[in-house]
Coordinates of N, CA and C in Angstrom, one line a residue:
X1 N -26.0 32.0 -53.3 CA -25.5 30.4 -53.9 C -24.1 30.8 -53.6
X2 N -23.4 29.3 -53.3 CA -22.1 28.9 -53.1 C -21.4 28.4 -54.3
X3 N -20.6 29.1 -55.1 CA -19.6 28.7 -55.9 C -18.3 27.7 -55.7
X4 N -18.8 26.5 -55.4 CA -17.8 26.0 -54.9 C -17.0 24.9 -55.5
X5 N -17.4 24.9 -56.7 CA -16.4 24.0 -57.7 C -15.6 25.1 -58.2
X6 N -14.3 24.8 -58.1 CA -13.2 25.9 -58.3 C -11.8 25.4 -58.9
X7 N -11.2 26.3 -59.8 CA -10.4 25.6 -60.3 C -9.3 26.9 -60.4
X8 N -7.8 26.8 -60.1 CA -6.8 28.1 -60.5 C -7.1 28.1 -62.1
X9 N -6.9 29.5 -62.3 CA -7.1 29.9 -63.8 C -5.5 29.4 -64.5
X10 N -4.4 29.0 -63.8 CA -3.1 28.8 -64.2 C -3.2 27.3 -64.8
X11 N -4.0 26.7 -64.2 CA -4.4 25.3 -64.7 C -5.4 25.0 -65.7
X12 N -5.7 26.2 -66.0 CA -6.8 26.0 -67.7 C -6.2 26.8 -68.7
X13 N -5.0 26.5 -68.6 CA -4.5 27.8 -69.9 C -4.4 26.8 -71.1
X14 N -4.6 27.4 -72.4 CA -4.5 26.6 -73.6 C -3.2 26.5 -74.2
X15 N -2.7 25.8 -75.1 CA -1.2 25.9 -75.6 C -0.8 27.2 -76.0
X16 N 0.6 27.3 -75.6 CA 1.0 28.8 -75.8 C 2.0 28.9 -77.1
X17 N 1.9 30.3 -77.4 CA 2.8 30.8 -78.5 C 4.1 31.3 -77.9
X18 N 5.2 30.6 -78.4 CA 6.4 31.0 -77.9 C 7.1 32.3 -78.7
X19 N 7.9 33.2 -78.2 CA 8.8 34.3 -78.8 C 9.5 34.7 -77.8
X20 N 10.6 35.2 -78.4 CA 12.0 35.9 -77.6 C 11.1 37.4 -76.8
X21 N 10.4 37.8 -77.4 CA 10.1 39.1 -76.8 C 8.4 39.1 -76.9
X22 N 7.9 39.8 -75.7 CA 6.5 39.4 -76.0 C 5.5 40.4 -77.0
X23 N 4.8 39.5 -77.1 CA 4.0 39.5 -78.4 C 2.6 40.5 -78.0
X24 N 2.0 41.3 -78.8 CA 1.1 42.0 -78.6 C -0.5 41.3 -78.9
X25 N -1.6 41.9 -78.2 CA -2.8 40.9 -78.6 C -2.8 40.9 -80.4
X26 N -2.3 41.9 -80.8 CA -2.7 41.8 -82.3 C -2.0 41.0 -83.1
X27 N -0.4 40.6 -82.4 CA 0.1 39.8 -83.0 C -0.4 38.3 -83.0
X28 N -1.2 38.2 -81.8 CA -1.5 36.9 -81.6 C -2.8 36.6 -82.0
X29 N -3.2 37.4 -83.1 CA -4.5 37.6 -83.8 C -5.8 37.3 -82.4
X30 N -5.7 38.2 -81.3 CA -6.5 38.4 -80.4 C -7.0 39.8 -80.0
X31 N -8.4 39.9 -80.4 CA -9.1 41.4 -80.2 C -9.3 41.4 -78.8
X32 N -9.7 41.1 -77.9 CA -10.1 41.4 -76.7 C -9.8 40.3 -75.6
X33 N -10.0 40.3 -74.3 CA -10.0 39.4 -73.3 C -8.9 39.4 -72.6
X34 N -8.0 38.4 -72.5 CA -6.7 38.7 -71.6 C -5.5 37.5 -72.6
X35 N -4.4 38.0 -71.8 CA -3.1 37.3 -72.5 C -2.4 36.9 -71.0
X36 N -1.9 35.9 -71.2 CA -0.9 35.7 -69.8 C 0.4 35.4 -70.5
X37 N 1.5 36.3 -70.1 CA 2.8 36.3 -70.4 C 3.6 35.7 -69.4
X38 N 4.3 34.5 -69.7 CA 5.2 33.7 -68.7 C 6.5 33.5 -69.2
X39 N 7.6 33.8 -67.9 CA 8.8 33.4 -68.4 C 9.4 32.8 -67.3
X40 N 10.9 32.7 -67.2 CA 11.6 32.3 -65.9 C 12.6 33.0 -65.9
X41 N 12.9 33.6 -64.8 CA 14.0 34.3 -64.4 C 14.6 33.6 -62.9
X42 N 16.1 34.1 -62.8 CA 17.0 33.7 -61.7 C 16.1 34.5 -60.2
X43 N 16.1 33.7 -59.0 CA 15.6 34.3 -58.1 C 16.5 34.7 -56.9
X44 N 16.0 35.0 -56.2 CA 16.8 35.7 -54.9 C 16.9 37.0 -55.0
X45 N 16.0 37.7 -53.6 CA 16.2 39.2 -53.5 C 15.1 39.6 -54.0
X46 N 15.1 41.0 -53.9 CA 14.2 41.8 -54.7 C 14.3 42.9 -55.6
X47 N 13.7 42.9 -56.8 CA 14.0 43.2 -58.1 C 12.9 44.1 -58.6
X48 N 13.0 45.4 -59.4 CA 11.8 46.1 -59.6 C 11.6 45.6 -61.2
X49 N 10.7 45.3 -61.1 CA 10.0 45.1 -62.4 C 9.2 46.1 -63.2
X50 N 9.4 46.4 -64.6 CA 9.1 47.4 -65.2 C 8.2 47.2 -66.5
X51 N 7.2 47.1 -66.8 CA 6.8 47.2 -68.1 C 6.6 48.2 -69.2
X52 N 7.3 48.1 -70.2 CA 7.4 49.3 -70.7 C 6.0 49.3 -71.7
X53 N 5.0 50.4 -71.6 CA 3.7 50.6 -72.4 C 2.9 49.4 -72.2
X54 N 2.8 49.1 -71.2 CA 1.5 48.0 -70.5 C 0.0 48.5 -71.0
X55 N -0.9 48.0 -71.5 CA -2.0 48.4 -71.8 C -3.1 46.9 -71.9
X56 N -3.8 46.9 -70.8 CA -4.0 48.0 -69.9 C -3.7 47.7 -68.4
X57 N -4.2 46.5 -68.1 CA -4.2 46.0 -66.6 C -3.5 44.8 -66.6
X58 N -2.6 44.7 -65.4 CA -2.2 43.5 -65.3 C -2.0 43.1 -64.0
X59 N -2.0 41.6 -63.8 CA -1.9 40.9 -62.5 C -0.5 40.3 -62.9
X60 N 0.3 40.4 -61.7 CA 1.6 40.0 -61.5 C 2.0 38.8 -60.6
X61 N 2.2 37.8 -61.1 CA 2.1 36.6 -60.4 C 3.6 35.8 -60.2
X62 N 4.2 35.6 -58.9 CA 5.4 34.6 -59.2 C 5.1 33.3 -58.6
X63 N 5.6 32.4 -59.0 CA 5.4 31.0 -58.7 C 3.9 31.0 -58.8
X64 N 3.2 31.4 -59.5 CA 1.6 31.3 -59.2 C 0.9 32.2 -57.9
X65 N 1.6 32.9 -57.4 CA 1.0 33.8 -56.2 C 1.2 34.9 -56.6
X66 N 0.1 35.8 -56.5 CA -0.2 37.4 -56.9 C 0.9 38.3 -55.9
X67 N 1.4 39.1 -56.8 CA 2.5 40.0 -55.8 C 2.1 41.2 -56.0
X68 N 1.1 41.5 -57.1 CA 1.0 43.1 -57.2 C 0.1 43.4 -58.4
X69 N -0.4 44.5 -59.0 CA -1.3 44.7 -60.2 C -0.8 46.3 -60.8
X70 N -0.6 46.3 -61.8 CA -0.4 47.6 -62.3 C -1.6 47.9 -63.4
X71 N -1.8 49.4 -63.2 CA -3.1 50.0 -64.0 C -2.5 51.1 -65.0
X72 N -2.7 50.8 -66.3 CA -2.3 51.7 -67.0 C -3.1 53.1 -66.8
X73 N -4.3 53.2 -66.2 CA -5.0 54.4 -66.2 C -4.4 55.2 -64.9
X74 N -3.4 54.6 -63.9 CA -3.1 55.3 -63.0 C -1.5 55.3 -63.4
X75 N -1.3 55.0 -64.4 CA 0.1 55.2 -64.9 C 1.2 54.5 -64.1
X76 N 0.8 53.2 -63.5 CA 1.6 52.3 -63.2 C 2.3 51.6 -64.1
X77 N 3.8 51.3 -64.2 CA 4.5 50.4 -64.7 C 5.6 49.6 -64.1
X78 N 5.6 49.8 -62.8 CA 6.9 49.2 -62.1 C 6.3 48.6 -60.8
X79 N 7.0 47.7 -60.6 CA 6.5 46.9 -59.2 C 7.9 46.1 -58.7
X80 N 8.3 46.3 -57.3 CA 9.0 46.0 -56.5 C 8.6 44.1 -56.1
X81 N 9.2 43.6 -56.6 CA 8.8 41.7 -56.5 C 10.0 41.3 -55.9
X82 N 9.4 40.5 -54.8 CA 10.5 39.7 -53.5 C 10.6 38.3 -54.4
X83 N 11.3 37.6 -54.9 CA 11.8 36.4 -55.4 C 12.2 35.4 -55.0
X84 N 11.7 34.2 -54.5 CA 12.5 33.2 -53.7 C 13.7 32.6 -54.3
X85 N 14.5 31.7 -53.7 CA 15.7 31.3 -54.6 C 15.5 30.3 -55.5
X86 N 16.2 30.3 -56.6 CA 16.3 29.1 -57.5 C 15.1 29.7 -58.5
X87 N 15.2 28.8 -59.8 CA 14.5 29.7 -60.8 C 12.8 29.9 -60.7
X88 N 12.3 31.1 -60.9 CA 11.1 31.8 -60.5 C 10.2 31.9 -62.0
X89 N 8.9 31.0 -61.6 CA 8.3 31.4 -62.7 C 7.7 32.8 -62.4
X90 N 7.4 33.6 -63.7 CA 6.8 35.0 -63.7 C 5.9 35.0 -64.7
X91 N 4.6 35.1 -64.1 CA 3.5 35.4 -64.9 C 3.0 36.8 -65.0
X92 N 2.7 37.4 -65.9 CA 1.9 38.9 -66.0 C 0.6 38.5 -66.9
X93 N -0.5 38.6 -66.1 CA -2.0 38.4 -66.9 C -2.5 39.7 -67.3
X94 N -2.6 39.9 -68.6 CA -2.5 41.3 -69.4 C -4.0 41.2 -69.6
X95 N -4.7 42.3 -69.1 CA -6.3 42.6 -69.7 C -6.3 43.7 -70.4
X96 N -7.3 43.8 -71.7 CA -7.5 44.5 -72.7 C -8.8 45.1 -72.0
X97 N -8.9 46.7 -71.7 CA -9.8 47.5 -71.1 C -10.7 47.9 -72.1
X98 N -10.5 48.0 -73.1 CA -11.1 48.9 -74.3 C -9.9 49.5 -75.1
X99 N -10.7 49.8 -76.1 CA -9.8 51.0 -77.2 C -10.1 52.4 -77.0
X100 N -9.2 52.9 -77.2 CA -9.1 54.3 -77.6 C -9.7 54.5 -78.7
X101 N -10.7 55.6 -79.1 CA -11.2 55.7 -80.6 C -11.1 57.3 -80.6
X102 N -10.2 58.0 -80.2 CA -9.8 59.5 -80.3 C -8.6 60.1 -80.4
X103 N -8.1 61.2 -80.7 CA -6.7 61.4 -80.4 C -5.8 60.8 -80.8
X104 N -4.6 61.3 -80.5 CA -3.3 60.6 -81.0 C -3.2 58.9 -80.7
X105 N -3.9 58.4 -79.9 CA -3.8 56.9 -79.7 C -5.0 56.1 -80.6
X106 N -5.4 56.7 -81.4 CA -6.4 56.2 -82.3 C -5.6 55.2 -83.3
X107 N -4.4 55.7 -83.4 CA -3.5 54.5 -84.5 C -2.6 54.2 -83.7
X108 N -2.5 54.3 -82.6 CA -1.4 53.8 -81.8 C -2.2 53.3 -80.1
X109 N -3.0 52.0 -80.9 CA -3.8 51.2 -80.0 C -3.7 49.7 -79.8
X110 N -2.2 49.2 -79.9 CA -2.1 47.8 -79.6 C -2.2 47.7 -77.8
X111 N -2.8 46.1 -78.1 CA -2.8 45.7 -76.5 C -1.8 44.7 -76.0
X112 N -1.9 44.9 -74.6 CA -0.9 43.6 -74.1 C 0.3 44.3 -73.9
X113 N 1.3 43.9 -73.6 CA 2.9 44.1 -73.2 C 3.2 44.9 -74.6
X114 N 3.4 45.8 -75.0 CA 3.5 46.3 -76.3 C 5.2 46.9 -76.6
X115 N 5.7 46.9 -75.7 CA 7.5 47.2 -75.6 C 8.2 46.0 -75.1
X116 N 8.4 46.2 -73.8 CA 9.4 45.0 -73.3 C 9.3 45.1 -71.6
X117 N 9.6 44.1 -70.9 CA 9.7 44.0 -69.7 C 11.0 44.1 -69.2
X118 N 11.5 44.5 -68.2 CA 12.7 44.7 -67.7 C 12.5 44.0 -66.0
X119 N 13.6 43.0 -65.8 CA 13.6 42.8 -64.4 C 15.2 43.5 -63.5
X120 N 15.2 44.1 -62.8 CA 16.7 44.8 -62.1 C 17.1 45.4 -63.2
X121 N 16.4 45.7 -64.0 CA 17.1 46.7 -65.1 C 17.5 46.0 -66.3
X122 N 17.6 44.9 -66.3 CA 17.5 44.1 -67.3 C 16.4 43.3 -68.0
X123 N 16.5 43.5 -69.7 CA 15.4 43.1 -70.5 C 15.2 41.7 -70.2
X124 N 14.2 41.1 -70.4 CA 13.5 39.6 -70.3 C 13.2 39.3 -71.6
X125 N 13.8 37.9 -71.8 CA 13.3 37.4 -73.3 C 13.2 36.2 -72.8
X126 N 12.4 35.0 -74.0 CA 12.1 33.9 -73.9 C 10.7 33.8 -73.4
X127 N 9.7 34.2 -74.0 CA 8.4 34.3 -73.4 C 7.5 33.4 -74.1
X128 N 6.3 32.7 -73.2 CA 5.3 32.1 -73.5 C 4.1 33.0 -73.4
X129 N 3.1 33.0 -74.5 CA 1.8 33.7 -74.4 C 0.7 32.9 -74.5
X130 N -0.1 33.0 -73.7 CA -1.2 32.0 -73.6 C -2.1 33.1 -74.0
X131 N -3.2 32.5 -75.1 CA -4.3 33.9 -75.4 C -5.7 33.0 -74.6
X132 N -6.3 34.0 -74.0 CA -7.7 34.0 -73.3 C -8.8 34.8 -73.7
X133 N -9.4 34.6 -75.0 CA -10.1 35.7 -75.5 C -11.6 35.5 -74.4
X134 N -11.8 34.2 -73.9 CA -12.9 33.6 -73.3 C -14.2 34.1 -74.1
X135 N -14.0 34.0 -75.5 CA -15.7 34.0 -76.2 C -16.4 33.0 -76.1
X136 N -16.1 32.0 -75.2 CA -16.9 31.1 -74.7 C -16.4 31.1 -73.3
X137 N -17.4 30.2 -72.3 CA -17.1 30.2 -71.1 C -16.0 29.3 -70.9
X138 N -15.2 29.9 -70.0 CA -13.9 28.8 -69.8 C -14.7 27.4 -69.0
X139 N -14.1 26.8 -69.2 CA -14.3 25.1 -68.4 C -13.7 25.1 -67.0
X140 N -14.3 24.8 -65.9 CA -13.9 24.5 -64.8 C -13.7 23.2 -64.0
X141 N -14.7 22.5 -64.6 CA -14.8 21.1 -64.2 C -13.5 20.1 -64.9
X142 N -12.9 19.3 -64.4 CA -11.8 18.7 -64.7 C -10.8 17.9 -63.8
X143 N -9.9 17.1 -64.2 CA -9.2 16.8 -62.9 C -8.7 17.3 -62.0
X144 N -8.2 18.4 -62.2 CA -7.8 19.2 -61.2 C -8.8 20.5 -60.6
X145 N -10.0 20.1 -61.0 CA -11.1 20.8 -59.9 C -10.9 20.8 -58.6
X146 N -11.4 21.6 -57.8 CA -11.1 21.0 -56.3 C -11.4 22.8 -55.7
X147 N -11.6 22.5 -54.3 CA -11.7 23.5 -53.5 C -10.5 24.3 -53.5
X148 N -10.2 25.4 -53.8 CA -9.0 26.3 -53.7 C -8.2 26.3 -52.4
X149 N -7.2 26.3 -52.7 CA -6.1 26.3 -51.3 C -6.1 27.3 -51.0
X150 N -5.0 27.7 -50.1 CA -5.0 29.3 -50.1 C -4.0 30.1 -50.9
X151 N -4.7 30.1 -52.5 CA -4.0 30.5 -53.5 C -4.4 32.1 -53.4
X152 N -3.4 33.0 -54.2 CA -3.6 34.3 -54.3 C -4.0 34.7 -55.9
X153 N -3.8 33.6 -56.5 CA -3.6 34.1 -58.2 C -5.3 33.9 -58.7
X154 N -5.4 34.4 -59.7 CA -6.8 34.1 -60.6 C -7.4 32.8 -60.6
X155 N -8.6 33.0 -60.1 CA -9.4 31.6 -59.9 C -10.7 31.8 -60.7
X156 N -11.1 30.6 -61.0 CA -12.6 30.2 -61.9 C -13.4 29.4 -60.6
X157 N -14.5 30.0 -60.6 CA -15.5 29.4 -60.1 C -17.1 29.4 -60.4
X158 N -17.6 28.2 -60.4 CA -18.6 27.8 -60.9 C -19.8 27.0 -59.9
X159 N -21.0 27.1 -60.5 CA -22.1 26.4 -59.6 C -23.2 26.4 -60.3
X160 N -24.2 25.2 -60.2 CA -25.5 25.0 -60.8 C -26.4 25.5 -60.0
X161 N -27.5 26.5 -60.6 CA -28.5 26.9 -59.7 C -29.8 26.3 -60.5
X162 N -30.8 26.6 -59.4 CA -32.3 26.2 -60.2 C -33.4 27.3 -60.3
X163 N -33.9 27.4 -61.4 CA -34.8 28.4 -61.5 C -36.3 27.8 -62.1
X164 N -37.1 28.4 -61.2 CA -38.7 28.1 -61.4 C -39.1 28.8 -62.6
X165 N -39.1 30.1 -62.7 CA -39.5 30.8 -63.7 C -38.6 31.8 -64.4
X166 N -37.8 31.7 -65.6 CA -37.0 32.8 -65.9 C -37.2 33.9 -66.0
X167 N -36.6 35.2 -65.3 CA -36.9 36.5 -65.3 C -35.7 37.3 -65.1
X168 N -35.5 38.5 -65.8 CA -34.4 39.3 -65.5 C -34.0 39.5 -64.1
X169 N -32.8 39.5 -64.1 CA -32.1 39.2 -62.5 C -30.7 40.1 -62.9
X170 N -30.3 40.4 -61.5 CA -28.8 40.7 -61.5 C -28.1 40.3 -60.9
X171 N -26.6 40.1 -61.1 CA -25.5 39.5 -60.3 C -25.5 40.6 -59.5
X172 N -25.4 40.6 -57.7 CA -24.6 41.3 -57.2 C -23.2 41.0 -56.9
X173 N -21.9 42.0 -57.3 CA -20.6 41.6 -57.3 C -20.0 42.7 -56.4
X174 N -20.9 43.2 -55.3 CA -20.1 43.8 -54.7 C -19.2 43.4 -53.8
X175 N -19.3 42.2 -53.5 CA -18.5 41.3 -52.4 C -17.3 41.0 -53.2
X176 N -17.1 41.0 -54.6 CA -16.0 40.1 -55.3 C -15.2 41.5 -55.8
X177 N -14.2 41.3 -56.5 CA -12.9 42.1 -56.7 C -13.2 42.9 -58.2
X178 N -12.4 41.8 -59.2 CA -12.4 42.4 -60.4 C -12.4 40.7 -61.4
X179 N -13.3 40.9 -62.6 CA -13.3 39.7 -63.3 C -14.2 39.7 -64.0
X180 N -15.0 38.4 -64.7 CA -15.6 38.1 -65.7 C -16.9 37.5 -65.1
X181 N -18.0 37.2 -65.6 CA -19.0 36.4 -65.1 C -19.8 35.9 -66.4
X182 N -20.2 34.7 -66.6 CA -21.1 34.0 -67.7 C -22.0 33.1 -66.7
X183 N -23.3 33.1 -67.4 CA -24.3 32.4 -67.1 C -24.8 31.4 -68.4
X184 N -24.7 30.1 -68.4 CA -24.8 29.5 -69.5 C -24.1 29.6 -70.3
X185 N -23.0 30.0 -70.5 CA -22.1 30.0 -71.5 C -22.2 31.5 -71.9
X186 N -23.2 32.4 -71.5 CA -23.2 33.9 -72.1 C -22.7 34.7 -71.1
X187 N -21.5 35.5 -71.9 CA -20.7 36.4 -71.1 C -21.2 37.8 -70.8
X188 N -21.6 37.9 -69.7 CA -22.3 38.8 -68.9 C -21.7 40.3 -69.2
X189 N -20.1 40.0 -69.2 CA -19.5 41.2 -69.0 C -18.5 41.5 -68.1
X190 N -17.7 42.4 -67.9 CA -17.1 42.6 -66.7 C -17.3 43.2 -65.3
X191 N -16.6 43.0 -64.6 CA -17.3 43.9 -63.0 C -15.8 44.0 -62.5
X192 N -16.0 45.2 -61.9 CA -15.0 46.1 -61.0 C -15.2 46.5 -59.6
X193 N -15.3 46.2 -58.5 CA -15.7 46.7 -57.4 C -15.5 48.4 -57.1
X194 N -14.7 49.0 -57.9 CA -14.3 50.5 -57.6 C -16.0 51.0 -58.3
X195 N -16.8 50.3 -59.0 CA -17.9 51.0 -59.4 C -17.6 51.9 -60.6
X196 N -18.7 52.4 -61.2 CA -19.7 52.7 -60.8 C -21.1 51.5 -60.5
X197 N -20.9 50.4 -61.8 CA -21.5 49.6 -62.0 C -21.5 48.6 -60.9
X198 N -22.3 48.2 -60.0 CA -21.9 47.1 -59.2 C -22.7 45.5 -59.5
X199 N -23.5 45.5 -60.4 CA -24.3 44.5 -61.0 C -24.0 44.1 -62.4
X200 N -24.3 42.8 -62.8 CA -24.2 42.3 -64.1 C -25.7 41.9 -64.3
X201 N -26.0 42.4 -65.7 CA -27.5 42.3 -66.1 C -27.9 40.4 -66.7
X202 N -28.5 40.0 -66.0 CA -29.1 38.7 -66.6 C -30.4 38.7 -67.3
X203 N -30.4 38.6 -68.5 CA -31.7 39.0 -69.3 C -32.1 37.4 -69.4
X204 N -33.8 37.5 -68.9 CA -34.3 36.0 -68.8 C -34.4 34.9 -69.9
X205 N -33.9 35.9 -70.8 CA -33.8 34.9 -72.2 C -32.6 34.0 -72.1
X206 N -31.6 34.3 -71.3 CA -30.4 33.6 -71.2 C -30.8 32.5 -70.0
X207 N -31.6 32.6 -69.2 CA -32.0 31.9 -68.1 C -32.9 30.6 -69.0
X208 N -32.5 29.3 -67.9 CA -33.6 28.2 -68.5 C -34.1 27.6 -67.4
X209 N -35.6 27.4 -67.5 CA -36.1 26.9 -66.3 C -35.5 25.5 -65.8
X210 N -35.5 25.5 -64.8 CA -34.6 24.3 -64.0 C -33.4 24.6 -64.0
X211 N -32.2 23.8 -64.3 CA -30.7 23.8 -64.0 C -30.2 24.9 -64.8
X212 N -29.4 25.7 -64.4 CA -28.7 26.9 -64.6 C -27.0 26.7 -64.4
X213 N -26.3 27.1 -65.0 CA -24.7 27.4 -64.8 C -24.2 29.1 -64.8
X214 N -23.6 29.0 -63.6 CA -23.0 30.6 -63.5 C -21.4 30.2 -63.3
X215 N -20.4 31.1 -63.9 CA -19.0 31.0 -63.6 C -18.7 32.3 -63.8
X216 N -17.7 32.3 -62.7 CA -17.0 33.8 -62.2 C -15.1 33.4 -62.4
X217 N -14.7 34.3 -63.4 CA -13.2 34.4 -63.4 C -12.9 35.8 -62.3
X218 N -12.4 35.5 -61.0 CA -11.9 36.8 -60.5 C -10.6 36.7 -60.1
X219 N -10.2 37.7 -60.3 CA -8.7 38.2 -60.4 C -8.1 38.7 -59.2
X220 N -8.8 39.4 -58.0 CA -8.4 39.6 -57.1 C -8.7 38.9 -55.8
X221 N -9.6 38.4 -55.6 CA -10.3 37.7 -54.3 C -10.4 36.3 -54.8
X222 N -9.7 35.4 -54.7 CA -9.9 34.1 -55.5 C -10.7 33.1 -54.3
X223 N -10.8 33.7 -53.0 CA -11.4 32.9 -51.9 C -12.8 33.4 -51.7
X224 N -13.2 34.3 -52.6 CA -14.5 34.8 -52.7 C -15.2 33.8 -53.4
X225 N -16.7 33.4 -52.7 CA -17.3 32.2 -53.3 C -18.9 32.2 -53.3
X226 N -19.5 33.1 -52.5 CA -20.8 33.7 -52.3 C -21.2 34.6 -53.5
X227 N -22.3 34.4 -53.9 CA -22.9 34.9 -55.1 C -24.3 35.3 -54.7
X228 N -24.9 36.2 -54.7 CA -26.3 36.7 -54.7 C -26.7 37.3 -55.8
X229 N -28.3 37.3 -56.1 CA -28.8 38.2 -57.0 C -29.8 39.3 -56.4
X230 N -30.1 40.3 -57.3 CA -31.0 41.2 -57.0 C -32.3 41.4 -57.8
X231 N -33.0 42.1 -57.9 CA -34.0 42.1 -58.6 C -34.0 44.0 -59.2
X232 N -33.0 44.2 -59.0 CA -32.6 45.7 -59.4 C -31.0 45.8 -59.8
X233 N -30.8 46.5 -60.6 CA -29.4 47.3 -60.9 C -28.7 48.1 -59.7
X234 N -27.4 48.2 -59.5 CA -26.8 49.1 -58.8 C -25.9 49.6 -59.8
X235 N -26.2 51.0 -60.3 CA -25.1 51.5 -61.3 C -24.5 53.1 -60.6
X236 N -24.5 53.2 -59.5 CA -24.3 54.6 -59.2 C -23.0 54.4 -57.8
X237 N -22.5 53.6 -57.4 CA -21.8 52.9 -56.2 C -20.3 53.1 -56.4
X238 N -19.7 53.8 -56.1 CA -18.3 54.1 -56.1 C -17.5 53.7 -54.9
X239 N -16.2 53.1 -55.1 CA -15.3 52.3 -54.4 C -14.0 52.8 -54.5
X240 N -13.4 53.2 -53.5 CA -11.9 53.5 -53.4 C -11.0 52.4 -53.8
X241 N -9.9 52.5 -54.6 CA -9.0 51.4 -55.1 C -8.4 50.6 -53.8
X242 N -8.0 51.3 -52.9 CA -7.6 51.2 -51.7 C -8.5 50.1 -50.8
X243 N -9.9 50.0 -50.8 CA -10.8 49.1 -50.6 C -10.6 48.0 -51.1
X244 N -10.0 47.3 -51.9 CA -9.5 46.0 -52.5 C -8.3 45.6 -51.9

């Protein structure tokens, strides 16, 4: 199927919470999902962006365009970013990848940007936080829903498909990058092309005879629109991060 109805995630943000310094998920009373951190900075030239104690994965955007990612698992906390002239909108979309339930981090387990953000050695202040727990499927339809232009930021895509007889099936996410998928409003879980799980299970009970809806939030490959299904899972296929 082709997920042709689409929207930029940045066009589907809720009301923000303002603060001088970044707020954690816990400060925002949010247990899971994503938080988008936004501030404005003076542009011009290239500067080093450093996030102190990122937890856990971040997509960094400048004026809505993705300029890089940071991954706590790889001990990444810095990124050289090129800034156009003028005032620049800096967005950092942070994903909570799950909580550590053992060892020293058991009681040091806050999520989001847990300390500070610096650009060119200067700490950034004046943040807006947009909570995106996605406990419900995000709405894609709306006045700004359209075919995505050449954007590199996170994208929402949706489509309606028809089922003759509901049965267990699997979404094949191998061509996609990283994100979350929903069917008929049910959160199927997260996917990441690095594997080993390359499919998302869709129980027959979550499908309806007739029209059904699938929605995908894609972080890394916003132009991806084709989605296929399989009658079996793929649970043992690994891929290098560089392949993305």
